[in-house]
Coordinates of C-alpha atoms and ligand atoms in Angstrom, one line a residue:
M27 CA 138.2 47.4 167.2
S28 CA 137.6 48.4 170.8
E29 CA 136.4 52.0 171.8
R30 CA 139.2 54.3 171.9
I31 CA 140.3 55.5 175.3
E32 CA 142.7 58.7 175.6
L33 CA 144.1 59.8 178.7
T34 CA 145.2 63.4 178.8
K35 CA 146.8 65.8 181.4
S36 CA 143.6 66.2 183.5
D37 CA 143.2 62.2 183.5
L38 CA 147.1 62.4 184.7
A39 CA 146.4 64.5 187.7
Q40 CA 146.9 62.0 190.2
Q41 CA 150.0 60.6 188.5
E42 CA 151.5 64.3 188.5
K43 CA 150.7 64.3 192.1
C44 CA 152.6 61.1 192.7
M45 CA 155.3 62.5 190.9
E46 CA 155.8 65.2 193.2
D47 CA 155.2 63.3 196.1
V48 CA 158.3 60.9 194.9
R49 CA 160.6 63.9 194.5
R50 CA 160.0 65.0 198.0
M51 CA 160.6 61.4 199.1
L52 CA 163.6 61.0 197.2
L53 CA 164.9 64.5 198.6
E54 CA 164.7 63.0 202.0
R55 CA 166.1 59.7 201.3
Y56 CA 169.1 61.3 199.0
P57 CA 169.7 64.6 200.9
N58 CA 173.1 65.4 199.6
R59 CA 172.9 64.1 196.0
Q60 CA 170.8 63.3 193.1
P61 CA 169.6 59.8 193.1
L62 CA 170.4 57.9 189.5
A63 CA 168.4 55.5 187.6
F64 CA 169.7 53.4 184.7
T65 CA 167.2 52.5 182.3
H66 CA 167.6 49.8 179.0
S67 CA 164.9 49.5 176.5
Y68 CA 165.3 45.9 174.4
G69 CA 163.8 45.2 171.0
C70 CA 161.9 47.3 168.4
Q71 CA 161.6 51.2 168.2
Q72 CA 158.2 51.3 169.7
N73 CA 159.6 49.9 173.0
V74 CA 162.7 52.5 172.7
S75 CA 159.9 55.2 172.2
D76 CA 158.2 53.9 175.5
G77 CA 161.5 53.9 177.3
E78 CA 161.8 57.7 176.3
K79 CA 158.8 58.3 178.7
I80 CA 159.8 56.2 181.2
R81 CA 162.9 58.4 181.4
G82 CA 160.8 61.4 181.4
M83 CA 158.5 60.5 184.1
L84 CA 161.9 59.7 186.4
A85 CA 163.4 62.8 185.6
E86 CA 160.2 64.7 186.9
M87 CA 160.4 62.6 189.8
G88 CA 164.0 64.0 190.5
Y89 CA 166.3 61.4 189.1
G90 CA 169.3 62.1 186.8
F91 CA 170.8 59.2 184.6
T92 CA 173.7 56.9 184.9
N93 CA 174.7 54.3 182.1
Q94 CA 176.4 52.3 185.1
E95 CA 174.0 49.7 186.5
S96 CA 176.8 49.6 189.4
E97 CA 175.9 53.2 190.4
A98 CA 172.5 53.2 189.6
D99 CA 169.3 53.9 192.8
C100 CA 166.9 52.6 190.2
I101 CA 167.0 50.2 187.5
I102 CA 164.4 49.9 184.8
F103 CA 164.4 47.2 182.1
N104 CA 161.6 47.7 179.2
T105 CA 161.6 44.2 178.0
C106 CA 160.8 42.5 174.6
A107 CA 158.9 39.1 174.1
V108 CA 159.1 38.8 170.1
R109 CA 161.6 36.4 170.0
E110 CA 162.8 33.9 172.8
N111 CA 166.7 34.9 172.8
A112 CA 165.5 38.3 173.9
E113 CA 163.7 36.9 176.8
F114 CA 166.7 34.6 177.4
R115 CA 169.2 37.7 177.5
I116 CA 166.8 39.7 179.5
Y117 CA 166.7 36.9 182.2
G118 CA 170.2 36.7 182.6
N119 CA 170.4 40.4 182.6
V120 CA 168.1 40.6 185.5
G121 CA 170.0 37.5 187.2
N122 CA 172.9 40.0 187.3
L123 CA 171.4 42.5 188.9
K124 CA 171.0 40.7 192.6
R125 CA 174.7 41.5 193.5
Y126 CA 173.9 45.3 192.9
K127 CA 170.6 45.0 195.2
K128 CA 173.1 43.2 197.7
Q129 CA 175.5 45.9 197.8
N130 CA 172.7 48.5 198.0
P131 CA 169.3 47.1 199.4
S132 CA 167.4 50.6 198.7
L133 CA 168.3 50.1 194.9
I134 CA 164.8 49.9 193.1
I135 CA 164.6 47.2 190.1
G136 CA 161.5 47.3 187.9
L137 CA 160.7 45.6 184.8
C138 CA 158.2 46.5 182.6
G139 CA 157.4 46.3 178.9
C140 CA 156.0 43.2 176.7
M141 CA 157.5 40.3 178.5
M142 CA 155.6 41.5 181.6
Q143 CA 152.6 41.4 179.9
Q144 CA 152.5 37.5 179.5
E145 CA 151.1 36.1 182.9
H146 CA 153.9 33.0 182.9
V147 CA 156.6 35.7 182.8
A148 CA 155.3 37.9 185.4
K149 CA 155.1 34.6 187.4
K150 CA 158.5 33.4 186.7
I151 CA 159.8 37.0 187.7
R152 CA 157.5 36.7 191.2
E153 CA 159.0 33.5 191.9
S154 CA 162.5 33.3 190.6
Y155 CA 163.7 36.8 190.9
P156 CA 162.2 38.3 194.2
Y157 CA 164.3 41.1 194.6
V158 CA 162.5 42.4 191.5
D159 CA 160.6 45.5 193.2
L160 CA 158.3 46.8 190.3
I161 CA 156.5 44.8 187.8
F162 CA 154.5 46.4 185.2
G163 CA 152.9 46.0 181.7
T164 CA 152.8 47.8 178.5
H165 CA 149.5 49.1 179.2
A166 CA 150.5 50.5 182.5
A167 CA 153.7 52.6 182.1
H168 CA 152.2 55.8 182.8
L169 CA 151.3 54.3 186.2
L170 CA 155.2 54.3 187.3
P171 CA 155.0 57.4 189.6
S172 CA 152.2 55.7 191.7
M173 CA 154.2 52.3 191.7
M174 CA 157.2 54.4 192.8
K175 CA 155.6 56.2 195.5
K176 CA 154.0 53.1 196.8
R177 CA 157.4 51.5 197.0
L178 CA 159.0 54.2 198.7
E179 CA 156.2 54.2 201.2
G180 CA 157.4 50.7 201.9
Q181 CA 155.3 48.3 199.8
K182 CA 157.9 45.5 199.1
H183 CA 156.5 44.3 195.7
V184 CA 154.3 46.5 193.5
E185 CA 152.8 45.4 190.3
E186 CA 150.6 46.8 187.5
I187 CA 149.6 44.4 184.6
T188 CA 146.3 45.2 183.6
P189 CA 144.9 42.7 181.3
Q190 CA 142.7 45.5 179.3
D191 CA 143.6 46.6 175.7
G192 CA 145.4 49.3 176.3
V193 CA 144.7 53.4 176.3
I194 CA 146.4 56.1 174.5
V195 CA 148.3 58.3 177.0
E196 CA 148.7 61.7 175.7
D197 CA 150.8 64.4 177.8
M198 CA 153.2 62.2 179.3
P199 CA 156.8 63.7 180.1
I200 CA 159.3 62.8 177.6
R201 CA 163.2 62.5 177.7
R202 CA 164.3 62.0 174.4
D203 CA 167.3 60.0 173.6
G204 CA 168.8 62.3 170.5
T205 CA 168.3 65.8 169.5
V206 CA 168.5 65.1 165.8
K207 CA 166.3 61.7 165.4
A208 CA 162.9 61.5 166.8
W209 CA 160.5 58.5 167.3
L210 CA 156.8 59.5 166.7
P211 CA 154.4 56.7 167.6
I212 CA 151.1 57.3 165.6
M213 CA 149.3 54.3 166.7
Y214 CA 149.6 51.3 169.3
G215 CA 148.6 47.7 169.2
C216 CA 148.0 45.3 166.5
D217 CA 145.2 43.4 165.4
N218 CA 146.5 41.1 162.8
F219 CA 147.3 38.2 164.9
C220 CA 149.9 36.8 162.7
T221 CA 150.0 33.1 163.9
Y222 CA 153.8 33.2 165.1
C223 CA 153.8 36.9 166.7
V224 CA 153.2 37.6 170.4
V225 CA 152.6 41.6 169.8
P226 CA 148.8 41.5 169.5
Y227 CA 148.5 39.6 172.7
V228 CA 151.0 42.1 174.6
R229 CA 150.4 45.4 173.0
G230 CA 146.7 45.0 172.8
R231 CA 144.2 46.2 170.2
E232 CA 144.9 48.7 167.6
R233 CA 144.2 52.3 168.4
S234 CA 145.6 55.6 166.7
R235 CA 146.4 58.7 168.1
R236 CA 144.3 61.7 166.8
P237 CA 145.9 63.7 163.7
E238 CA 145.9 67.0 165.5
R239 CA 148.2 65.5 168.1
I240 CA 150.7 63.9 165.8
L241 CA 150.9 67.4 163.6
D242 CA 151.2 69.2 167.1
E243 CA 154.2 66.8 168.0
V244 CA 155.8 67.3 164.3
R245 CA 155.5 70.8 164.5
Q246 CA 157.1 70.9 168.1
L247 CA 159.9 68.3 166.8
A248 CA 160.5 70.8 163.6
S249 CA 160.8 73.8 165.7
Q250 CA 163.4 72.1 168.3
G251 CA 165.3 71.1 165.4
Y252 CA 165.0 67.4 164.6
K253 CA 166.0 66.7 161.5
E254 CA 164.6 63.2 161.1
I255 CA 161.3 62.0 162.5
M256 CA 160.1 58.3 162.5
L257 CA 156.5 57.4 162.5
L258 CA 155.9 54.7 164.4
G259 CA 153.3 51.5 164.2
Q260 CA 153.3 48.0 164.1
N261 CA 150.9 48.3 161.0
V262 CA 151.0 52.1 159.9
N263 CA 148.7 51.4 156.8
S264 CA 145.8 50.7 159.1
Y265 CA 146.4 54.1 160.7
G266 CA 143.0 56.1 161.6
K267 CA 140.6 53.1 161.9
G268 CA 138.0 53.7 164.9
L269 CA 138.9 57.5 164.9
E270 CA 136.2 60.0 164.8
E271 CA 137.9 62.0 162.1
P272 CA 138.0 60.3 158.7
V273 CA 141.7 60.3 158.0
D274 CA 143.7 57.4 156.7
F275 CA 147.5 56.9 156.9
T276 CA 148.0 58.5 153.1
Q277 CA 146.2 61.7 154.3
L278 CA 148.1 61.9 157.6
L279 CA 151.2 61.6 155.4
R280 CA 150.2 64.4 153.3
Q281 CA 149.4 66.5 156.1
I282 CA 152.8 66.0 157.8
D283 CA 154.6 66.7 154.5
E284 CA 153.2 70.0 154.5
V285 CA 154.4 71.0 158.1
E286 CA 157.0 73.8 157.6
G287 CA 160.7 72.8 158.6
D288 CA 164.0 71.6 157.3
F289 CA 163.4 67.5 158.5
R290 CA 162.7 64.2 156.6
V291 CA 160.1 61.4 157.5
R292 CA 160.4 58.0 157.5
F293 CA 157.7 55.6 158.9
M294 CA 157.5 51.8 160.0
T295 CA 155.9 49.2 159.8
S296 CA 154.0 49.0 156.5
H297 CA 152.1 45.8 156.4
P298 CA 151.9 44.5 152.6
K299 CA 148.0 43.5 153.0
D300 CA 147.0 47.0 153.8
C301 CA 149.8 48.9 151.6
T302 CA 148.3 50.8 148.8
R303 CA 149.4 52.4 145.5
E304 CA 148.0 55.8 146.9
M305 CA 150.5 55.4 149.7
I306 CA 153.5 54.8 147.3
D307 CA 152.0 57.9 145.0
T308 CA 152.2 59.9 148.0
I309 CA 155.9 59.0 148.9
A310 CA 156.8 59.7 145.2
Q311 CA 155.2 63.3 145.4
S312 CA 156.2 64.2 148.6
K313 CA 158.8 66.8 149.8
K314 CA 160.1 65.2 153.0
L315 CA 159.3 61.5 152.7
C316 CA 162.4 59.4 152.5
H317 CA 162.5 57.0 149.6
H318 CA 162.7 54.0 151.6
I319 CA 159.7 51.5 152.3
H320 CA 160.2 48.8 154.7
L321 CA 157.7 46.3 153.7
P322 CA 158.0 42.7 155.9
V323 CA 157.1 39.9 153.3
Q324 CA 158.0 37.1 156.1
S325 CA 158.0 34.3 153.5
G326 CA 158.2 34.0 149.7
S327 CA 156.1 30.7 149.9
D328 CA 152.1 31.5 149.5
R329 CA 151.5 28.2 151.4
I330 CA 153.5 29.5 154.3
L331 CA 152.1 32.9 154.0
R332 CA 148.6 31.3 154.4
L333 CA 149.9 29.6 157.5
M334 CA 151.3 32.8 158.9
N335 CA 147.6 34.6 158.3
R336 CA 149.5 37.4 156.4
H337 CA 146.6 38.1 154.2
Y338 CA 148.5 38.3 150.7
D339 CA 150.1 36.4 148.3
T340 CA 153.6 36.7 146.5
E341 CA 151.6 38.0 143.5
K342 CA 150.1 41.0 145.2
Y343 CA 153.5 41.7 147.1
L344 CA 155.6 41.5 143.9
G345 CA 152.8 43.8 142.2
L346 CA 153.3 46.2 145.0
I347 CA 157.1 46.3 144.7
E348 CA 157.1 46.6 140.7
Y349 CA 154.5 49.6 141.3
A350 CA 156.8 51.2 143.9
K351 CA 159.8 50.7 141.8
E352 CA 158.2 52.4 138.7
K353 CA 157.1 55.2 140.6
I354 CA 160.2 55.9 142.9
P355 CA 163.2 55.2 140.8
D356 CA 165.9 55.6 143.7
L357 CA 163.5 53.4 146.2
T358 CA 165.2 51.5 148.7
L359 CA 163.5 48.4 149.7
S360 CA 163.9 46.3 152.6
S361 CA 162.1 43.3 154.5
D362 CA 162.0 41.2 157.6
I363 CA 162.0 37.4 156.9
I364 CA 161.5 34.6 158.9
V365 CA 163.1 31.2 158.4
G366 CA 161.8 28.1 159.5
F367 CA 158.4 28.8 160.3
P368 CA 156.6 25.4 161.4
G369 CA 156.2 23.0 158.8
E370 CA 158.3 25.0 156.1
T371 CA 160.1 22.8 153.8
Y372 CA 163.1 23.5 151.8
E373 CA 161.0 24.0 148.9
D374 CA 159.2 26.9 150.6
F375 CA 162.3 28.3 151.7
C376 CA 163.7 28.3 148.3
A377 CA 160.4 30.2 147.2
T378 CA 161.5 33.0 149.6
L379 CA 165.1 32.9 148.2
D380 CA 163.5 33.5 144.9
L381 CA 161.4 36.5 145.9
V382 CA 164.5 38.0 147.6
R383 CA 166.3 37.7 144.3
K384 CA 163.3 39.3 142.2
V385 CA 162.8 42.1 144.6
E386 CA 166.4 42.7 145.2
Y387 CA 166.0 44.5 148.6
D388 CA 168.9 46.9 149.8
F389 CA 168.9 45.2 153.0
L390 CA 166.7 42.5 155.3
F391 CA 165.9 42.0 158.9
T392 CA 166.2 38.1 159.2
F393 CA 164.9 36.0 162.0
I394 CA 165.0 32.3 162.8
Y395 CA 161.4 31.2 163.9
S396 CA 161.2 31.6 167.4
K397 CA 158.0 29.6 169.3
R398 CA 156.1 32.1 171.3
V399 CA 153.6 30.7 173.9
G400 CA 149.9 31.3 173.4
T401 CA 150.2 31.7 169.5
K402 CA 148.9 29.7 167.0
A403 CA 151.9 28.5 165.3
A404 CA 153.2 27.1 169.0
Q405 CA 150.6 24.5 168.1
M406 CA 151.7 23.5 164.7
D407 CA 154.0 20.6 164.1
D408 CA 157.6 21.9 163.6
P409 CA 159.6 19.0 162.8
V410 CA 162.5 20.8 160.6
P411 CA 165.7 20.6 163.3
A412 CA 167.5 24.0 164.3
S413 CA 170.7 22.7 162.8
E414 CA 168.9 22.7 159.4
K415 CA 167.1 26.1 159.8
S416 CA 170.4 27.5 160.6
K417 CA 171.8 26.3 157.6
W418 CA 169.1 27.7 155.5
F419 CA 169.3 31.0 157.3
R420 CA 172.9 31.1 156.2
E421 CA 172.3 30.7 152.9
L422 CA 169.5 33.5 152.8
L423 CA 172.4 35.7 154.4
S424 CA 174.8 34.8 151.5
V425 CA 172.1 35.5 148.9
Q426 CA 171.3 39.0 150.4
S427 CA 175.0 40.0 151.0
E428 CA 175.6 39.6 147.4
I429 CA 172.4 41.6 146.4
S430 CA 173.4 44.4 149.0
Q431 CA 176.7 44.8 147.2
K432 CA 175.4 45.1 144.1
R433 CA 172.6 47.6 145.1
C434 CA 175.2 49.6 146.6
E435 CA 177.5 49.6 143.7
K436 CA 174.4 51.1 141.8
L437 CA 174.9 54.3 144.0
I438 CA 178.6 54.9 143.0
G439 CA 178.6 58.3 141.5
S440 CA 175.5 59.4 143.3
V441 CA 174.9 62.2 145.4
Q442 CA 173.1 61.2 148.7
Q443 CA 171.7 63.2 151.4
V444 CA 173.3 62.2 154.6
L445 CA 172.2 62.7 158.0
V446 CA 175.4 62.1 160.1
D447 CA 175.2 59.8 163.4
G448 CA 179.1 60.4 164.5
P449 CA 182.0 58.6 164.1
A450 CA 182.5 55.5 162.2
R451 CA 184.6 52.7 163.3
E452 CA 187.7 53.5 164.9
G453 CA 190.7 54.2 163.3
T454 CA 188.9 54.9 159.7
G455 CA 189.0 58.8 160.1
R456 CA 185.5 58.7 158.9
V457 CA 182.2 59.5 160.2
G458 CA 178.8 57.6 159.2
G459 CA 175.2 58.3 158.8
K460 CA 172.2 57.4 156.7
S461 CA 171.0 58.4 153.4
G462 CA 167.4 59.3 152.5
G463 CA 167.3 55.4 151.4
N464 CA 168.3 54.5 154.8
I465 CA 171.8 53.1 153.4
T466 CA 174.8 53.4 155.6
V467 CA 177.1 56.3 154.0
E468 CA 180.6 56.9 155.8
F469 CA 183.0 59.6 154.6
P470 CA 186.3 61.1 155.7
G471 CA 185.3 63.8 158.4
D472 CA 185.3 64.7 162.1
A473 CA 182.9 64.2 164.8
S474 CA 181.6 68.2 164.7
L475 CA 179.6 67.0 161.8
T476 CA 177.2 65.0 164.3
G477 CA 173.7 65.9 163.6
Q478 CA 174.2 67.8 160.4
M479 CA 172.6 67.1 157.0
V480 CA 175.5 66.8 154.4
H481 CA 175.8 65.9 150.6
V482 CA 178.0 63.1 149.9
R483 CA 179.4 61.9 146.6
I484 CA 179.3 58.3 146.7
T485 CA 182.8 56.4 145.3
E486 CA 183.0 52.7 146.8
A487 CA 180.3 50.0 147.6
H488 CA 180.4 47.3 150.3
N489 CA 177.8 44.9 151.3
W490 CA 177.2 46.9 154.4
G491 CA 176.8 50.3 152.8
V492 CA 178.8 52.6 151.1
I493 CA 181.8 55.0 151.3
G494 CA 182.0 58.7 149.6
E495 CA 183.4 62.2 149.8
R496 CA 181.7 65.2 151.1
Q497 CA 180.4 67.6 148.6
E498 CA 180.7 71.6 149.9
Ligands
LIG101 N1 154.5 44.8 162.9 C1 155.7 44.9 162.3 C2 157.0 44.2 163.0 C3 156.7 43.2 164.2 S1 158.1 42.2 164.9 C4 155.4 43.9 161.1 O1 154.5 43.0 160.9 O2 156.1 44.0 160.2 C5 159.5 42.4 163.9 C6 159.7 41.4 163.3 O3 159.9 40.2 164.1 C7 158.6 40.7 162.5 O4 158.4 41.2 161.2 C8 159.3 39.1 162.0 O5 159.5 39.2 161.1 C9 159.8 38.8 163.3 N2 159.0 38.0 164.1 C10 157.9 38.4 165.0 N3 157.5 37.2 165.5 C11 158.7 36.2 165.6 C12 158.7 35.0 166.0 N4 158.0 34.4 166.8 N5 159.8 34.3 165.3 C13 161.0 35.3 164.6 N6 160.6 36.2 164.1 C14 159.5 36.8 164.8
LIG102 FE1 153.1 40.9 164.7 FE2 151.9 40.6 162.5 FE3 151.2 42.5 164.2 FE4 153.6 42.7 162.6 S1 151.7 42.7 161.6 S2 153.2 43.2 165.0 S3 154.2 40.4 162.9 S4 150.9 40.3 164.4

């Protein structure tokens, strides 16, 4: 574990000064209107949460926001590197920006996040997309104000990609996307080096925020009326390592559970190797923690789990699941699964199907293995053709679809507490939201219910979720 480095308000004084300078420069550049920014975060919740801080800084610098790239004066893409198809999509979207730059030469285009933290990607952007003004990695998001200033002062291309392991930056301005659900990172980075995964290379070493910082933020969100808080980390179960205060994830959960207010709490992601029975007991005993555990198994074959460097086997995993189901009878379970890891055989894949049938997950996030530059798995033999992997993938989806339907049927007759997200598909006359177990629930109602927590009696089950009626 590397030494923790925390930047707070006083360390950010220089950036605050740059924000003021940029605000002044933008006023000169746009004397008659507010300049507009378009931002988009690809990928995981951590990225979306980082994106909220980027928007916070842009707002402080004087930008308003638009959801039309064509009318933006500044466009920032916060990129994702976890799978190849995300990268392809981003390259395509960056290619499309060229015409906006032609129409509006003073448009500022910035790319940041995980893709930029990889040297070969930054090189490709520099060479093939020269109209990109700013390139900054995951460890440099807080430097956006000084980068913007340099660009506005005339520097054509500004880059900040520090190879260092990253810092914890507190006290950054934030502009949250929602008023009901909030993301709250409790730790950054990952030390696990699963052999397929690029995250440890692009997000640096694991580092935890101090518990009092997290609790302050929880209290603040509660007082602002947020109804759901999602605690974020690549492996929340290893929270607390390297902190001066002796606090682990379970203790943190207990402290959060004690905070006054009418809100519920989720977290992701739990790594099975560090998931403890105490954590499961804590959920069972808590008032605010949702009865849902996302516990990515990745594969049901012990041979593949070893090759993936996951540090658990199916016996340990199934033991945890059994314990959790016993302690929390209304528990919802979900998982991530990778199909077609290098060297995986159909037999290995069938072991995954077996595990999925045994656990009976409520829902799954499924991925076909994607080769990532610099990872160990990228060096492994990968003889199974893509068409075969797709066949396995479809088989997994169909097995899970039946299980999801069956799990949803079990909810018929129950009353679920639903946080309403807004109108469901057009023409249905229904609104939709999530239950505490994170199951999609729809019921007849209008948009005015958005953001409210309501009770819904379940009457109908599907493989995507359930339908019900509101209980007054
Ligand atoms: N830290 C979390 C999630 C990380 S990324 C965890 O360990 O669970 C989210 C998911 O993307 C992973 O769980 C994995 O299923 C998938 N993933 C990561 N790298 C991948 C790759 N190279 N190819 C396919 N899927 C991948
Ligand atoms: Fe990637 Fe594994 Fe870390 Fe998750 S735990 S981010 S899958 S290396």
